[in-house]
Amino acid sequence: MLTSSFLNVFFLVLALVPSILSAPATSLTKDYYQKSCPDFSKIVRETVTTKQAQQPTTAAGTLRVFFHDCFLEGCDASVLVATNSFNKAERDDELNESLPGDAFDIVTRIKTALELSCPGVVSCADILAQSTRDLITIVGGPFYEVKLGRKDGFESKAHKVRGNIPTANHTVHDMMSIFKKNGFTLKEMVALSGGHTVGFAHCIEFSNRLFGPRADPELDSRYADRLKDLCKHYTVNKTMAAFLDPITPGKFDNMYFKNLKRGLGLLASDHALFKDNGTRPFVDLYADNQTAFFEDFARAMEKLGMVGVKGDKDGEVRRKCDHFNKLNV
Ligand code: HEM
Ligand SMILES: *[C@@H]1O[C@H](CO)[C@@H](O)[C@H](O)[C@H]1NC(C)=O
Ligand SMILES: *[C@@H]1O[C@H](CO)[C@@H](O)[C@H](O)[C@H]1NC(C)=O
Ligand SMILES: *[C@@H]1O[C@H](CO)[C@@H](O)[C@H](O)[C@H]1NC(C)=O
Ligand SMILES: *[C@@H]1O[C@H](CO)[C@@H](O)[C@H](O)[C@H]1NC(C)=O
Ligand SMILES: *[C@@H]1O[C@H](CO)[C@@H](O)[C@H](O)[C@H]1NC(C)=O
């Protein structure tokens, strides 16, 4: 008797070991909502298509918000949570660098439509992941699979932003330590940075390359003149912003990498990818070969969407994307 129960336990342990080792904490699937919310894909696609036509900055804004979400606490919609009297949320850290309102709006629109169609089923984290992919394809970028089943996290803390999100004054080494923490290689970091082929940055993010003692001689001089003019009142008017890709700003392509080689990289951190010996070969590769960029970007985005995803044990499906279901958390 004793032996047999010992054996049972022994076999149980053996049976558990491989699943502990191989399965990620939460496994996502492509058709997670097939039965529970059959119109999920359609609703997301239609909503983002309408919104992107009305507001062409939506795609870039949403991509950036998705990136920030995944690098803080994993892709769990923590970035969408609003500050309340008990908690200052991620998105209100001063480093949120004015995360674009269009991205929050698109998630709200989709959530509203989904709550009518299949209430309480689809997580905000999945909405953000799927809408980002759809928006990237609308502006000309590569298609990739989005696996689903993420749950929304229980925490969103402004003080965790610093040190976990790269900033324009980072060196390649600084940036890499953040990407490495999230499981990315140097090459994947360069591919993901290609996201700067769309969208814009505020003058404050690159003004030190234009004015004063640290003006950057490696910035193309005609480009620098245009930026100086655009940003001449940036200390007063903080809304002034420039396209990250001045040549084809609305199109998802490999122009960002071509720009870097011609002194048309906007942020110091963009230009650093070209100056650094470790990252330059990848900049060259993607500047010469858009297919290679698209393939690597797509794969890296799939990987980005898996960072720190939450399951039923450590997450929920929020009723409203900017509030935890329970108050006071
Ligand atoms: C590699 C390190 C990175 C740094 C230092 C960085 C920094 C920045 C900064 C400073 C801005 C301007 C924000 C503003 O002024 O409003 C920006 C915008 C943006 N970033 Fe990054 N970023 C990095 C990586 C990424 C990645 C990996 C993605 C996505 C895959 C991404 C997507 C974007 C997009 C789409 C915008 C434009 C947002 C808009 O138009 O609203 N960035 N980034
Ligand atoms: C970003 O943070 C600032 C400062 O805390 C806040 O005023 C602003 O509303 C925040 N932006 C977003 C989009 O939440
Ligand atoms: C780097 O940039 C961030 C965000 O713009 C800013 O808060 C920080 O003070 C800067 N650090 C240095 C050393 O300039
Ligand atoms: C800042 O510049 C924008 C764009 O040119 C303009 O719409 C806005 O009125 C300006 N704001 C102030 C306070 O000057
Ligand atoms: C980069 O490579 C060049 C030429 O191979 C070399 O002269 C330079 O010192 C290197 N720079 C760094 C930062 O490693
Ligand atoms: C561009 O990259 C793709 C994908 O890696 C590869 O199949 C193709 O041969 C490359 N094209 C050139 C001209 O090198």
Short mmCIF file of C-alpha atoms and ligand atoms in Angstrom, two decimals:
data_model
loop_
_atom_site.label_atom_id
_atom_site.label_comp_id
_atom_site.label_asym_id
_atom_site.label_seq_id
_atom_site.Cartn_x
_atom_site.Cartn_y
_atom_site.Cartn_z
CA MET A 1 0.00 0.00 0.00
CA LEU A 2 2.67 2.37 1.05
CA THR A 3 4.68 1.63 -2.08
CA SER A 4 1.73 2.10 -4.34
CA SER A 5 0.77 5.51 -2.96
CA PHE A 6 4.41 6.50 -3.09
CA LEU A 7 4.46 5.43 -6.72
CA ASN A 8 1.33 7.43 -7.43
CA VAL A 9 2.88 10.53 -6.02
CA PHE A 10 6.05 9.79 -7.89
CA PHE A 11 4.21 9.46 -11.19
CA LEU A 12 2.19 12.55 -10.51
CA VAL A 13 5.36 14.52 -9.99
CA LEU A 14 6.88 13.10 -13.13
CA ALA A 15 3.77 13.97 -15.09
CA LEU A 16 3.83 17.54 -13.81
CA VAL A 17 7.48 18.26 -14.42
CA PRO A 18 7.38 18.52 -18.22
CA SER A 19 4.33 20.77 -18.20
CA ILE A 20 5.92 23.05 -15.63
CA LEU A 21 9.06 23.21 -17.69
CA SER A 22 7.56 23.63 -21.14
CA ALA A 23 4.25 25.45 -20.83
CA PRO A 24 4.37 29.20 -20.31
CA ALA A 25 2.41 30.47 -17.32
CA THR A 26 -0.45 31.30 -19.63
CA SER A 27 -0.89 29.79 -23.03
CA LEU A 28 -2.52 31.90 -25.67
CA THR A 29 -4.31 30.62 -28.75
CA LYS A 30 -5.26 32.12 -32.07
CA ASP A 31 -8.94 31.19 -31.85
CA TYR A 32 -9.48 31.92 -28.16
CA TYR A 33 -12.70 33.88 -28.81
CA GLN A 34 -14.01 31.76 -31.68
CA LYS A 35 -16.93 30.42 -29.61
CA SER A 36 -17.24 33.03 -26.86
CA CYS A 37 -17.06 36.10 -29.10
CA PRO A 38 -17.21 35.09 -32.75
CA ASP A 39 -17.31 38.68 -34.03
CA PHE A 40 -14.19 39.74 -32.12
CA SER A 41 -11.88 40.03 -35.15
CA LYS A 42 -14.51 41.71 -37.27
CA ILE A 43 -15.42 44.29 -34.63
CA VAL A 44 -11.78 45.17 -34.02
CA ARG A 45 -11.00 45.45 -37.72
CA GLU A 46 -14.01 47.61 -38.52
CA THR A 47 -13.53 49.91 -35.55
CA VAL A 48 -9.85 50.55 -36.21
CA THR A 49 -10.43 51.05 -39.93
CA THR A 50 -13.00 53.78 -39.25
CA LYS A 51 -10.89 55.44 -36.58
CA GLN A 52 -7.67 55.37 -38.64
CA ALA A 53 -9.49 57.03 -41.55
CA GLN A 54 -10.75 59.79 -39.24
CA GLN A 55 -7.51 60.20 -37.35
CA PRO A 56 -4.37 59.06 -39.22
CA THR A 57 -2.18 59.32 -36.10
CA THR A 58 -4.04 56.43 -34.47
CA ALA A 59 -1.82 53.65 -35.81
CA ALA A 60 1.42 55.11 -34.48
CA GLY A 61 -0.14 56.11 -31.18
CA THR A 62 -1.56 52.65 -30.60
CA LEU A 63 1.70 50.91 -31.48
CA ARG A 64 3.54 53.03 -28.95
CA VAL A 65 0.97 52.44 -26.22
CA PHE A 66 1.10 48.69 -26.87
CA PHE A 67 4.90 48.74 -26.61
CA HIS A 68 4.74 50.64 -23.33
CA ASP A 69 2.08 48.30 -21.99
CA CYS A 70 4.15 45.19 -22.70
CA PHE A 71 7.38 46.59 -21.24
CA LEU A 72 5.65 47.47 -17.96
CA GLU A 73 4.19 44.51 -16.08
CA GLY A 74 3.72 42.64 -19.37
CA CYS A 75 0.97 43.03 -21.99
CA ASP A 76 -1.83 43.34 -19.45
CA ALA A 77 -3.44 46.70 -20.26
CA SER A 78 -1.86 48.23 -17.15
CA VAL A 79 -1.05 51.26 -19.30
CA LEU A 80 -4.75 51.93 -19.84
CA VAL A 81 -5.66 52.28 -16.17
CA ALA A 82 -6.59 55.77 -15.01
CA THR A 83 -5.24 57.35 -11.87
CA ASN A 84 -7.66 57.45 -8.94
CA SER A 85 -7.42 58.83 -5.44
CA PHE A 86 -5.73 55.62 -4.22
CA ASN A 87 -3.25 55.12 -7.01
CA LYS A 88 -1.17 57.13 -9.47
CA ALA A 89 -1.22 54.99 -12.61
CA GLU A 90 1.51 54.26 -15.18
CA ARG A 91 0.13 56.53 -17.81
CA ASP A 92 0.38 59.54 -15.51
CA ASP A 93 4.09 59.22 -14.84
CA GLU A 94 5.80 62.27 -16.32
CA LEU A 95 7.67 59.84 -18.57
CA ASN A 96 4.44 58.86 -20.33
CA GLU A 97 5.66 61.53 -22.75
CA SER A 98 2.10 62.37 -23.61
CA LEU A 99 0.93 58.94 -24.67
CA PRO A 100 -1.49 59.69 -27.46
CA GLY A 101 -5.16 59.96 -26.57
CA ASP A 102 -6.21 58.32 -29.85
CA ALA A 103 -4.83 55.01 -28.65
CA PHE A 104 -6.89 55.12 -25.47
CA ASP A 105 -9.89 56.14 -27.52
CA ILE A 106 -9.62 53.24 -29.95
CA VAL A 107 -9.54 50.71 -27.12
CA THR A 108 -12.59 52.35 -25.52
CA ARG A 109 -14.51 52.26 -28.80
CA ILE A 110 -13.73 48.59 -29.36
CA LYS A 111 -14.50 47.67 -25.77
CA THR A 112 -17.87 49.40 -25.99
CA ALA A 113 -18.76 47.51 -29.16
CA LEU A 114 -17.57 44.19 -27.73
CA GLU A 115 -19.48 44.61 -24.47
CA LEU A 116 -22.67 44.80 -26.54
CA SER A 117 -21.77 41.75 -28.60
CA CYS A 118 -20.25 39.49 -25.92
CA PRO A 119 -20.23 41.13 -22.50
CA GLY A 120 -17.40 40.42 -20.08
CA VAL A 121 -15.47 38.18 -22.44
CA VAL A 122 -12.65 40.04 -24.19
CA SER A 123 -9.76 41.50 -22.20
CA CYS A 124 -8.47 45.00 -22.78
CA ALA A 125 -4.99 43.55 -23.23
CA ASP A 126 -6.21 41.46 -26.18
CA ILE A 127 -8.01 44.46 -27.66
CA LEU A 128 -4.78 46.45 -27.58
CA ALA A 129 -2.74 43.60 -29.09
CA GLN A 130 -5.19 42.88 -31.91
CA SER A 131 -5.93 46.51 -32.77
CA THR A 132 -2.19 47.29 -32.93
CA ARG A 133 -1.67 44.48 -35.46
CA ASP A 134 -4.64 45.58 -37.57
CA LEU A 135 -3.51 49.21 -37.56
CA ILE A 136 0.03 48.29 -38.59
CA THR A 137 -1.31 46.42 -41.61
CA ILE A 138 -3.62 49.32 -42.52
CA VAL A 139 -0.64 51.69 -42.75
CA GLY A 140 1.29 49.21 -44.90
CA GLY A 141 3.19 47.10 -42.39
CA PRO A 142 3.47 43.32 -42.19
CA PHE A 143 0.74 40.98 -41.02
CA TYR A 144 1.46 38.63 -38.11
CA GLU A 145 -0.61 36.29 -35.95
CA VAL A 146 -1.91 37.62 -32.66
CA LYS A 147 -2.49 34.91 -30.09
CA LEU A 148 -5.27 35.66 -27.62
CA GLY A 149 -6.33 34.93 -24.07
CA ARG A 150 -4.37 37.58 -22.15
CA LYS A 151 -6.02 38.79 -18.98
CA ASP A 152 -5.94 42.34 -17.63
CA GLY A 153 -3.55 43.00 -14.77
CA PHE A 154 -4.27 44.18 -11.24
CA GLU A 155 -1.54 46.78 -10.95
CA SER A 156 -0.51 50.01 -12.63
CA LYS A 157 2.09 52.14 -10.86
CA ALA A 158 3.52 55.39 -12.16
CA HIS A 159 6.75 54.92 -10.22
CA LYS A 160 7.58 51.75 -12.16
CA VAL A 161 7.80 53.55 -15.50
CA ARG A 162 11.27 55.05 -15.07
CA GLY A 163 13.97 52.55 -15.93
CA ASN A 164 11.58 50.24 -17.77
CA ILE A 165 10.81 52.38 -20.81
CA PRO A 166 13.62 53.57 -23.11
CA THR A 167 14.04 57.32 -23.55
CA ALA A 168 15.56 59.47 -26.29
CA ASN A 169 18.67 60.23 -24.22
CA HIS A 170 19.53 56.56 -23.74
CA THR A 171 22.65 54.99 -25.19
CA VAL A 172 22.38 51.75 -27.13
CA HIS A 173 23.68 50.05 -24.01
CA ASP A 174 20.93 51.60 -21.82
CA MET A 175 18.25 50.63 -24.31
CA MET A 176 19.61 47.13 -24.66
CA SER A 177 19.51 46.51 -20.94
CA ILE A 178 15.78 47.28 -21.00
CA PHE A 179 15.11 45.13 -24.06
CA LYS A 180 17.21 42.28 -22.69
CA LYS A 181 15.17 42.29 -19.48
CA ASN A 182 12.15 41.61 -21.66
CA GLY A 183 13.84 38.81 -23.57
CA PHE A 184 14.91 40.60 -26.75
CA THR A 185 18.18 40.43 -28.70
CA LEU A 186 20.08 43.39 -30.13
CA LYS A 187 18.78 42.57 -33.62
CA GLU A 188 15.19 42.38 -32.37
CA MET A 189 15.62 45.73 -30.65
CA VAL A 190 16.69 47.31 -33.95
CA ALA A 191 13.79 45.65 -35.81
CA LEU A 192 11.27 46.90 -33.22
CA SER A 193 12.75 50.39 -33.35
CA GLY A 194 11.60 50.38 -36.96
CA GLY A 195 8.22 51.21 -35.41
CA HIS A 196 9.50 54.78 -35.63
CA THR A 197 8.69 54.66 -39.35
CA VAL A 198 5.32 56.11 -38.28
CA GLY A 199 4.28 58.76 -35.80
CA PHE A 200 5.91 61.78 -34.24
CA ALA A 201 7.95 63.11 -31.36
CA HIS A 202 7.57 66.36 -29.44
CA CYS A 203 10.30 69.01 -29.80
CA ILE A 204 11.41 68.55 -26.20
CA GLU A 205 12.56 65.02 -27.12
CA PHE A 206 15.17 66.21 -29.64
CA SER A 207 15.67 69.94 -28.96
CA ASN A 208 19.11 69.28 -27.42
CA ARG A 209 20.26 68.06 -30.85
CA LEU A 210 19.23 71.42 -32.38
CA PHE A 211 20.08 74.16 -29.94
CA GLY A 212 22.92 74.98 -27.57
CA PRO A 213 26.24 73.33 -26.85
CA ARG A 214 25.06 69.78 -27.55
CA ALA A 215 23.69 70.52 -31.03
CA ASP A 216 24.43 67.43 -33.10
CA PRO A 217 26.65 68.05 -36.17
CA GLU A 218 25.69 64.62 -37.50
CA LEU A 219 22.11 65.74 -38.07
CA ASP A 220 21.61 66.63 -41.75
CA SER A 221 21.95 70.43 -41.82
CA ARG A 222 18.89 71.20 -43.95
CA TYR A 223 16.81 68.88 -41.81
CA ALA A 224 18.21 70.54 -38.68
CA ASP A 225 17.23 73.98 -40.01
CA ARG A 226 13.67 72.85 -40.66
CA LEU A 227 13.43 71.34 -37.20
CA LYS A 228 14.85 74.50 -35.57
CA ASP A 229 12.19 76.52 -37.26
CA LEU A 230 9.44 74.10 -36.25
CA CYS A 231 10.65 73.97 -32.66
CA LYS A 232 11.67 77.59 -32.13
CA HIS A 233 8.93 78.15 -29.53
CA TYR A 234 9.03 74.67 -28.04
CA THR A 235 9.58 75.85 -24.47
CA VAL A 236 6.36 77.86 -24.70
CA ASN A 237 4.29 75.70 -27.03
CA LYS A 238 4.85 72.15 -25.89
CA THR A 239 2.52 70.69 -28.50
CA MET A 240 4.95 71.16 -31.39
CA ALA A 241 6.08 67.82 -32.80
CA ALA A 242 7.91 66.41 -35.82
CA PHE A 243 7.48 63.17 -37.75
CA LEU A 244 9.88 60.43 -36.70
CA ASP A 245 10.19 59.53 -40.41
CA PRO A 246 10.20 62.86 -42.30
CA ILE A 247 10.17 61.23 -45.75
CA THR A 248 7.19 58.84 -45.61
CA PRO A 249 5.63 59.68 -42.23
CA GLY A 250 2.30 57.92 -42.66
CA LYS A 251 3.58 54.76 -44.27
CA PHE A 252 4.94 51.72 -42.53
CA ASP A 253 8.08 50.92 -44.53
CA ASN A 254 11.87 50.69 -44.07
CA MET A 255 12.43 54.41 -44.70
CA TYR A 256 13.29 54.91 -41.02
CA PHE A 257 16.48 52.87 -41.52
CA LYS A 258 17.39 54.64 -44.77
CA ASN A 259 16.94 57.94 -42.94
CA LEU A 260 19.32 56.93 -40.15
CA LYS A 261 22.13 56.55 -42.70
CA ARG A 262 21.53 60.07 -44.06
CA GLY A 263 21.43 62.00 -40.80
CA LEU A 264 17.64 62.06 -40.85
CA GLY A 265 17.14 60.16 -37.63
CA LEU A 266 15.08 62.41 -35.35
CA LEU A 267 15.85 61.22 -31.82
CA ALA A 268 19.36 60.88 -30.45
CA SER A 269 18.41 57.28 -29.64
CA ASP A 270 17.49 56.69 -33.30
CA HIS A 271 20.78 58.08 -34.54
CA ALA A 272 22.62 56.02 -31.91
CA LEU A 273 21.46 52.82 -33.61
CA PHE A 274 23.41 53.90 -36.69
CA LYS A 275 26.45 55.19 -34.81
CA ASP A 276 26.89 52.12 -32.66
CA ASN A 277 29.03 49.38 -34.21
CA GLY A 278 26.90 46.65 -32.70
CA THR A 279 23.59 47.84 -34.13
CA ARG A 280 24.73 49.42 -37.42
CA PRO A 281 24.87 46.10 -39.35
CA PHE A 282 21.17 45.60 -38.61
CA VAL A 283 20.35 49.17 -39.63
CA ASP A 284 22.18 48.52 -42.91
CA LEU A 285 20.37 45.23 -43.42
CA TYR A 286 16.92 46.72 -42.90
CA ALA A 287 17.70 49.84 -44.95
CA ASP A 288 18.68 47.61 -47.88
CA ASN A 289 15.99 44.99 -47.55
CA GLN A 290 12.44 45.82 -46.53
CA THR A 291 11.43 42.15 -46.67
CA ALA A 292 14.02 41.30 -44.06
CA PHE A 293 12.76 44.18 -41.88
CA PHE A 294 9.11 43.15 -42.23
CA GLU A 295 9.87 39.51 -41.40
CA ASP A 296 11.93 40.39 -38.35
CA PHE A 297 9.55 43.11 -37.19
CA ALA A 298 6.57 40.73 -37.47
CA ARG A 299 8.34 38.01 -35.49
CA ALA A 300 9.46 40.49 -32.84
CA MET A 301 5.93 41.89 -32.52
CA GLU A 302 4.56 38.39 -31.94
CA LYS A 303 7.16 38.00 -29.24
CA LEU A 304 6.39 41.45 -27.79
CA GLY A 305 2.75 40.42 -27.44
CA MET A 306 3.74 37.46 -25.26
CA VAL A 307 5.80 39.43 -22.74
CA GLY A 308 4.57 38.81 -19.19
CA VAL A 309 1.01 37.90 -20.17
CA LYS A 310 -1.42 37.24 -17.33
CA GLY A 311 -3.86 34.33 -16.94
CA ASP A 312 -6.94 33.76 -14.81
CA LYS A 313 -4.88 33.53 -11.62
CA ASP A 314 -3.26 36.93 -11.93
CA GLY A 315 -5.67 38.74 -14.18
CA GLU A 316 -9.29 39.53 -15.03
CA VAL A 317 -11.39 40.77 -17.92
CA ARG A 318 -11.94 44.41 -17.05
CA ARG A 319 -15.42 45.78 -17.56
CA LYS A 320 -13.92 49.16 -18.36
CA CYS A 321 -10.37 49.31 -19.66
CA ASP A 322 -9.36 52.25 -17.51
CA HIS A 323 -10.59 50.77 -14.21
CA PHE A 324 -9.83 47.60 -12.28
CA ASN A 325 -13.07 45.70 -11.61
CA LYS A 326 -12.51 45.98 -7.88
CA LEU A 327 -12.09 49.48 -6.53
CA ASN A 328 -9.20 50.58 -4.34
CA VAL A 329 -6.61 48.21 -5.74
C1 HEM B 1 14.46 51.67 -28.80
C2 HEM B 1 14.15 52.52 -27.89
C3 HEM B 1 13.03 53.52 -28.02
C4 HEM B 1 13.08 54.81 -27.62
C5 HEM B 1 14.26 55.49 -26.94
C6 HEM B 1 11.83 55.42 -27.98
C7 HEM B 1 11.49 56.73 -27.70
C8 HEM B 1 10.39 57.37 -28.22
C9 HEM B 1 10.10 58.78 -28.02
C10 HEM B 1 10.92 59.73 -27.18
C11 HEM B 1 8.99 59.06 -28.75
C12 HEM B 1 8.29 60.41 -28.87
C13 HEM B 1 7.19 60.56 -27.87
C14 HEM B 1 6.56 61.91 -27.91
O1 HEM B 1 7.26 62.91 -28.04
O2 HEM B 1 5.33 61.99 -27.81
C15 HEM B 1 8.57 57.84 -29.38
C16 HEM B 1 7.48 57.72 -30.20
C17 HEM B 1 7.06 56.54 -30.75
N1 HEM B 1 7.58 55.28 -30.49
FE1 HEM B 1 9.32 54.89 -29.57
N2 HEM B 1 11.03 54.49 -28.58
C18 HEM B 1 11.72 53.31 -28.62
C19 HEM B 1 11.25 52.12 -29.11
C20 HEM B 1 10.02 51.95 -29.70
C21 HEM B 1 9.46 50.66 -30.06
C22 HEM B 1 10.11 49.31 -29.81
C23 HEM B 1 8.26 50.92 -30.64
C24 HEM B 1 7.24 49.95 -31.20
C25 HEM B 1 7.51 48.78 -31.68
C26 HEM B 1 8.09 52.35 -30.65
C27 HEM B 1 7.03 53.01 -31.21
C28 HEM B 1 6.87 54.38 -31.21
C29 HEM B 1 5.86 55.06 -32.00
C30 HEM B 1 4.90 54.41 -32.98
C31 HEM B 1 5.97 56.41 -31.70
C32 HEM B 1 5.10 57.55 -32.25
C33 HEM B 1 3.92 57.76 -31.36
C34 HEM B 1 2.93 58.78 -31.90
O3 HEM B 1 3.03 59.23 -33.02
O4 HEM B 1 1.99 59.09 -31.17
N3 HEM B 1 9.16 52.94 -30.04
N4 HEM B 1 9.43 56.82 -29.03
C1 LIG B 2 0.79 61.98 -18.72
O1 LIG B 2 1.23 62.48 -17.48
C2 LIG B 2 0.97 63.86 -17.29
C3 LIG B 2 1.66 64.30 -16.02
O2 LIG B 2 1.39 63.47 -14.93
C4 LIG B 2 -0.56 64.07 -17.27
O3 LIG B 2 -0.87 65.44 -17.11
C5 LIG B 2 -1.13 63.58 -18.61
O4 LIG B 2 -2.54 63.66 -18.58
C6 LIG B 2 -0.70 62.14 -18.88
N1 LIG B 2 -1.13 61.74 -20.20
C7 LIG B 2 -1.97 60.74 -20.43
C8 LIG B 2 -2.29 60.45 -21.84
O5 LIG B 2 -2.44 60.07 -19.55
C1 LIG B 3 16.45 61.66 -20.08
O1 LIG B 3 15.14 61.84 -20.59
C2 LIG B 3 14.10 61.65 -19.64
C3 LIG B 3 12.78 61.71 -20.37
O2 LIG B 3 12.72 62.70 -21.32
C4 LIG B 3 14.24 62.68 -18.53
O3 LIG B 3 13.23 62.53 -17.58
C5 LIG B 3 15.61 62.53 -17.89
O4 LIG B 3 15.81 63.52 -16.92
C6 LIG B 3 16.72 62.60 -18.94
N1 LIG B 3 17.99 62.25 -18.30
C7 LIG B 3 19.09 62.95 -18.49
C8 LIG B 3 20.31 62.46 -17.80
O5 LIG B 3 19.11 63.95 -19.22
C1 LIG B 4 0.81 75.72 -30.42
O1 LIG B 4 0.98 75.35 -31.77
C2 LIG B 4 -0.14 74.70 -32.34
C3 LIG B 4 0.24 74.23 -33.74
O2 LIG B 4 0.79 75.24 -34.50
C4 LIG B 4 -1.31 75.67 -32.34
O3 LIG B 4 -2.45 75.02 -32.88
C5 LIG B 4 -1.60 76.09 -30.91
O4 LIG B 4 -2.62 77.05 -30.88
C6 LIG B 4 -0.33 76.66 -30.27
N1 LIG B 4 -0.59 76.89 -28.84
C7 LIG B 4 -0.15 77.98 -28.20
C8 LIG B 4 -0.44 78.04 -26.73
O5 LIG B 4 0.46 78.86 -28.75
C1 LIG B 5 33.71 51.04 -34.53
O1 LIG B 5 34.44 50.50 -35.60
C2 LIG B 5 35.37 51.41 -36.15
C3 LIG B 5 35.97 50.83 -37.42
O2 LIG B 5 35.96 49.44 -37.40
C4 LIG B 5 36.42 51.71 -35.09
O3 LIG B 5 37.36 52.63 -35.60
C5 LIG B 5 35.74 52.31 -33.89
O4 LIG B 5 36.64 52.51 -32.84
C6 LIG B 5 34.60 51.42 -33.39
N1 LIG B 5 33.85 52.15 -32.40
C7 LIG B 5 33.41 51.59 -31.30
C8 LIG B 5 32.64 52.46 -30.39
O5 LIG B 5 33.61 50.41 -31.04
C1 LIG B 6 15.98 40.17 -48.34
O1 LIG B 6 15.61 39.44 -47.20
C2 LIG B 6 14.83 38.30 -47.51
C3 LIG B 6 14.30 37.75 -46.18
O2 LIG B 6 15.34 37.53 -45.28
C4 LIG B 6 15.65 37.32 -48.30
O3 LIG B 6 14.89 36.17 -48.60
C5 LIG B 6 16.12 37.99 -49.58
O4 LIG B 6 16.98 37.14 -50.26
C6 LIG B 6 16.80 39.31 -49.26
N1 LIG B 6 17.03 40.03 -50.51
C7 LIG B 6 18.21 40.47 -50.88
C8 LIG B 6 18.25 41.21 -52.17
O5 LIG B 6 19.22 40.29 -50.21
#
